[in-house]
mmCIF file of C-alpha atoms in Angstrom:
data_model
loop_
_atom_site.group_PDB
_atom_site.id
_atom_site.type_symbol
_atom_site.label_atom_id
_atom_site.label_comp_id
_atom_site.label_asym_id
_atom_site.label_seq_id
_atom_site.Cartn_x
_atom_site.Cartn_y
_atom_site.Cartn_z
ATOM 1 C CA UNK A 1 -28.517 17.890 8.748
ATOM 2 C CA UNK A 2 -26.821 14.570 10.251
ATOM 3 C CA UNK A 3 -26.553 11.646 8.212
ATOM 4 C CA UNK A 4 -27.886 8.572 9.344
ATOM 5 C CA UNK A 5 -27.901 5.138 7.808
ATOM 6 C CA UNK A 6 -29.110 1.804 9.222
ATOM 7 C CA UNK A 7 -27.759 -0.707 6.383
ATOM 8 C CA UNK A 8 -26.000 -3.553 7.390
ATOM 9 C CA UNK A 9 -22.808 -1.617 6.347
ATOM 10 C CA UNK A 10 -22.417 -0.488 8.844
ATOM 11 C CA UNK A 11 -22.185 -2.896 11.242
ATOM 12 C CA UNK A 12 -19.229 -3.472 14.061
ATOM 13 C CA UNK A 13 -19.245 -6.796 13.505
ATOM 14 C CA UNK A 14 -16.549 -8.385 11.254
ATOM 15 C CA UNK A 15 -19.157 -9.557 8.270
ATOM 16 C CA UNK A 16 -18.114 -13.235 8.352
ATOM 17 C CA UNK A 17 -18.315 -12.904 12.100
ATOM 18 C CA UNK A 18 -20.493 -16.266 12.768
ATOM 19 C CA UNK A 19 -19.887 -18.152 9.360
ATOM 20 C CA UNK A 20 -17.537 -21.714 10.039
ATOM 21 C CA UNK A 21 -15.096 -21.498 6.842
ATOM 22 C CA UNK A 22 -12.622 -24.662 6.943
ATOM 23 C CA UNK A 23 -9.499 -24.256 5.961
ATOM 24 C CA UNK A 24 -8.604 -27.424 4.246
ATOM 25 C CA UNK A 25 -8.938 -28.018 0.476
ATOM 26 C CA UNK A 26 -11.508 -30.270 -0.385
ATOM 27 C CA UNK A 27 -9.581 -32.580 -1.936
ATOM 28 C CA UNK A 28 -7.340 -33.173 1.224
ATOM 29 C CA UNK A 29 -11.000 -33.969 2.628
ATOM 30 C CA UNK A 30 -12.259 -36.356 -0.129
ATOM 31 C CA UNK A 31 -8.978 -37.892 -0.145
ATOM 32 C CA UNK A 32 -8.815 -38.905 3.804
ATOM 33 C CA UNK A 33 -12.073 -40.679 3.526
ATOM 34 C CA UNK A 34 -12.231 -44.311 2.597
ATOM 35 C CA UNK A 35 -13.600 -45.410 -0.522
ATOM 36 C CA UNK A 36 -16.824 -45.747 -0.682
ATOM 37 C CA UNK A 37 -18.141 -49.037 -0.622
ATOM 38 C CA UNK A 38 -21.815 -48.530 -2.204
ATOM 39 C CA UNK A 39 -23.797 -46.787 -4.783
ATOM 40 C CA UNK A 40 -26.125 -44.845 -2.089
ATOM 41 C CA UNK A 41 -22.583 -44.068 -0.311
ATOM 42 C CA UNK A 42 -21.271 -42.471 -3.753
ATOM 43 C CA UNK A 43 -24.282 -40.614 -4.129
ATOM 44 C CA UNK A 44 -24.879 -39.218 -0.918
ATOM 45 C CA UNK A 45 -21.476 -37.770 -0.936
ATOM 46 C CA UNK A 46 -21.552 -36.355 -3.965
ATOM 47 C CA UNK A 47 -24.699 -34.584 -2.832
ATOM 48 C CA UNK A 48 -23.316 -33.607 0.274
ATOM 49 C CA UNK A 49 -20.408 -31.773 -2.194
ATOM 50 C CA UNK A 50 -23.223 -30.311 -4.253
ATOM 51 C CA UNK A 51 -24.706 -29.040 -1.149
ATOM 52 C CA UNK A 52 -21.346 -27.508 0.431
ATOM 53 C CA UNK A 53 -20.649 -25.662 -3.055
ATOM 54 C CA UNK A 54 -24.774 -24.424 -2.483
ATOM 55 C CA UNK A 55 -23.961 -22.955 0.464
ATOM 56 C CA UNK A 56 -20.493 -21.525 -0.167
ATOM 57 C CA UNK A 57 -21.940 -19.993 -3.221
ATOM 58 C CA UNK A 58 -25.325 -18.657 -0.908
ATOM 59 C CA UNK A 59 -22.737 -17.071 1.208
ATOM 60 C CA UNK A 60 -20.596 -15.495 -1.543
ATOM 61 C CA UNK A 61 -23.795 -14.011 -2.966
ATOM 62 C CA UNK A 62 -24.354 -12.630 0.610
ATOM 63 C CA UNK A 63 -20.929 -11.085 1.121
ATOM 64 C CA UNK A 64 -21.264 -9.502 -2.654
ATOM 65 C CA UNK A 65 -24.435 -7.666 -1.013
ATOM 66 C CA UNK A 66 -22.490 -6.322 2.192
ATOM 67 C CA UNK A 67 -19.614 -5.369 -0.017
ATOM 68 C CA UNK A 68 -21.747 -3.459 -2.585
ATOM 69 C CA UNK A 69 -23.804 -1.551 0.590
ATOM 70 C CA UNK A 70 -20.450 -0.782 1.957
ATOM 71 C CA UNK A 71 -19.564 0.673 -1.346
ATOM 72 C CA UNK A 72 -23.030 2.659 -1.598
ATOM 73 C CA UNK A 73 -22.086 4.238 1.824
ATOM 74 C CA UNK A 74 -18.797 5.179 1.341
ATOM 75 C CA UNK A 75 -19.676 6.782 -1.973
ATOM 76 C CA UNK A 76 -22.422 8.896 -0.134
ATOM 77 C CA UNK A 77 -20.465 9.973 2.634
ATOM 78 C CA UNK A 78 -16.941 10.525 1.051
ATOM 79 C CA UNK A 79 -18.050 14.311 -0.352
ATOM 80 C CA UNK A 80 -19.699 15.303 3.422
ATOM 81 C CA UNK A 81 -17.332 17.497 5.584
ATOM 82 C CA UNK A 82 -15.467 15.194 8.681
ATOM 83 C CA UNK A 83 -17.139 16.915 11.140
ATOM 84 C CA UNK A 84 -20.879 16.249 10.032
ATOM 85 C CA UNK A 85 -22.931 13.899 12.021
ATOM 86 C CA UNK A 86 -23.112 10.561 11.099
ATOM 87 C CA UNK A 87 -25.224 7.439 12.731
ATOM 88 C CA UNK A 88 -23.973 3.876 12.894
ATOM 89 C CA UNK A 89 -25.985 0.959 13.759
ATOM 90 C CA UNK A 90 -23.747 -1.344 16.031
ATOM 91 C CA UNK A 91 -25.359 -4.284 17.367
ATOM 92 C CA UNK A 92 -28.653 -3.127 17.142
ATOM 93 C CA UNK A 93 -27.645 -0.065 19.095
ATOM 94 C CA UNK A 94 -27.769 3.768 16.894
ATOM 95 C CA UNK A 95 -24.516 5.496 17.743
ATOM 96 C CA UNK A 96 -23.707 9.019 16.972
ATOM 97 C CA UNK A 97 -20.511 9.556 15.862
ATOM 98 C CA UNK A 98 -18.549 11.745 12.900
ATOM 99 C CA UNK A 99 -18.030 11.301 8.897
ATOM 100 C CA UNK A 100 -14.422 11.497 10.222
ATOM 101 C CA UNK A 101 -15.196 8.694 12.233
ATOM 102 C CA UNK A 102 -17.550 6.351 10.633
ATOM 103 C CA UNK A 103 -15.560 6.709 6.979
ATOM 104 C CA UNK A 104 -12.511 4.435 8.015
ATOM 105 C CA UNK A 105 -14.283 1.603 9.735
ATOM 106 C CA UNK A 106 -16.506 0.959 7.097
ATOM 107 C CA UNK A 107 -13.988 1.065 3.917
ATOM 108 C CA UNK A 108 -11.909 -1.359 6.783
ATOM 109 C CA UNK A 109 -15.131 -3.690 6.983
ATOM 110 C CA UNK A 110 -15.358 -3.338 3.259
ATOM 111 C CA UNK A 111 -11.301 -4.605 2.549
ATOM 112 C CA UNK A 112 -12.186 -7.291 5.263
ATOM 113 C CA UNK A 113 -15.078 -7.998 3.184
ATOM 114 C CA UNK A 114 -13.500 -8.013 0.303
ATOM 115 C CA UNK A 115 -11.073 -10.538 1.905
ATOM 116 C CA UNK A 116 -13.419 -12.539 2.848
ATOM 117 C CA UNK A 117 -14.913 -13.044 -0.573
ATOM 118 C CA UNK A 118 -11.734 -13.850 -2.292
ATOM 119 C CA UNK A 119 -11.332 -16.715 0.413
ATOM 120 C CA UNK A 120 -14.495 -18.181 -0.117
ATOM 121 C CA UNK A 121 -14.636 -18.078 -4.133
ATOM 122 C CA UNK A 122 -11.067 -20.068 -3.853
ATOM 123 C CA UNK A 123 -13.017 -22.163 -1.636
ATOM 124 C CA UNK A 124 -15.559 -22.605 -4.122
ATOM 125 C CA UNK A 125 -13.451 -23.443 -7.250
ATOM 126 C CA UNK A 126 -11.435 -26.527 -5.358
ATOM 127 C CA UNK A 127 -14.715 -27.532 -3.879
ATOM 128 C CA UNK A 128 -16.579 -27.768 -7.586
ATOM 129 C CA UNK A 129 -13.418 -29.145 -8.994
ATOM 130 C CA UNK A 130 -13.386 -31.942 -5.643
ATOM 131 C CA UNK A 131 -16.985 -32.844 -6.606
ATOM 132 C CA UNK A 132 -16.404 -32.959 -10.815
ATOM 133 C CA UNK A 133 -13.606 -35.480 -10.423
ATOM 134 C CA UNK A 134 -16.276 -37.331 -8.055
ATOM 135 C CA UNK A 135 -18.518 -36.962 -10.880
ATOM 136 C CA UNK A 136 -16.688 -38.462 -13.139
ATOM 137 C CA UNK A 137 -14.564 -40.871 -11.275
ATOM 138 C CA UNK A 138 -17.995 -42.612 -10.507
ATOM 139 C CA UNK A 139 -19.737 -41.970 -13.530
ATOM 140 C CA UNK A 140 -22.537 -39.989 -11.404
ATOM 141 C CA UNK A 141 -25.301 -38.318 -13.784
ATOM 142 C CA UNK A 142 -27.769 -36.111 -13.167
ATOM 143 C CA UNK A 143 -31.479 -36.319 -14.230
ATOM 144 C CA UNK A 144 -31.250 -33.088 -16.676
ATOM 145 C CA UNK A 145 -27.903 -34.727 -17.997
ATOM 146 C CA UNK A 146 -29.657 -38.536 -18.371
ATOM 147 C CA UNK A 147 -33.134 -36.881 -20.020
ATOM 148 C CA UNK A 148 -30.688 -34.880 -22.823
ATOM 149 C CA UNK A 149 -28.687 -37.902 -23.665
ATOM 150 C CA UNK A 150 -31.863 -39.885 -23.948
ATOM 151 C CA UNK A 151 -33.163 -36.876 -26.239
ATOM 152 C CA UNK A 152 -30.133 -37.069 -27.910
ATOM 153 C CA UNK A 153 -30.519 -40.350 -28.491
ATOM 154 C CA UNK A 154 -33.875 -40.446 -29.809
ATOM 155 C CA UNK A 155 -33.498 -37.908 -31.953
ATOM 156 C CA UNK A 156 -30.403 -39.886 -33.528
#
């Protein structure tokens, strides 16, 4: 019996194929801009930092989910004989090829994967760190943080 699988694992496309990843740190970013010369101004960019570490962590959680079905289908198809039949989904199009085949692209999307990952979490950690010394450089509190000090406070 072939094997056929339709998961995203096993896709042609590179799997950050269409996502923009900058290359600059973003404190080389933070520290280009001019200072900021009101409260709304300090504000707004420290929510648009919140928002860029959302959406770097969004696609990190993304990646983990290509990476793990890439791991699912290389664990199911290792054992199967390289000539057996085996499907691939590439850009929306089923093509038959081989086990033989199919088993080296998709460990190669998984190490590109992989790659990928590792960029982005680095990305991640000097983004955070770019928006805590923002944080505290302007003194910036959240709502959850004001409402425990104020319970802290109260309860003094």
């Amino acid at each position: 019996a072939p094997f056929c699988c339709t998961m995203a694992a096993l896709s042609a496309e590179p799997p950050n194929a269409g996502a923009v990843v900058p290359n600059a740190p973003a404190d080389a970013e933070a520290s280009a801009e001019p200072e900021p010369s009101s409260p709304e101004e300090i504000v707004g960019r420290y929510k648009d930092m919140r928002m860029e570490i959302k959406q770097l962590a969004e696609k990190i959680g993304e990646l983990e989910i290509d990476f793990n079905e890439h791991a699912l289908v290389i664990n199911t198809i290792t054992p199967m004989e390289d000539d057996r039949k085996a499907f691939r989904l590439v850009n929306g199009v089923l093509v038959q090829n081989t086990k033989g085949e199919v088993l080296p692209r998709v460990k190669e999307n998984q190490d590109m994967i992989k790659n990928s990952l590792q960029l982005l979490e680095n990305q991640l950690r000097t983004k955070e760190k770019a928006a805590n010394i923002w944080k505290t450089k302007y003194g910036i509190q959240t709502q959850q943080e004001r409402e425990m000090m104020e319970r802290a406070q109260s309860q003094a």
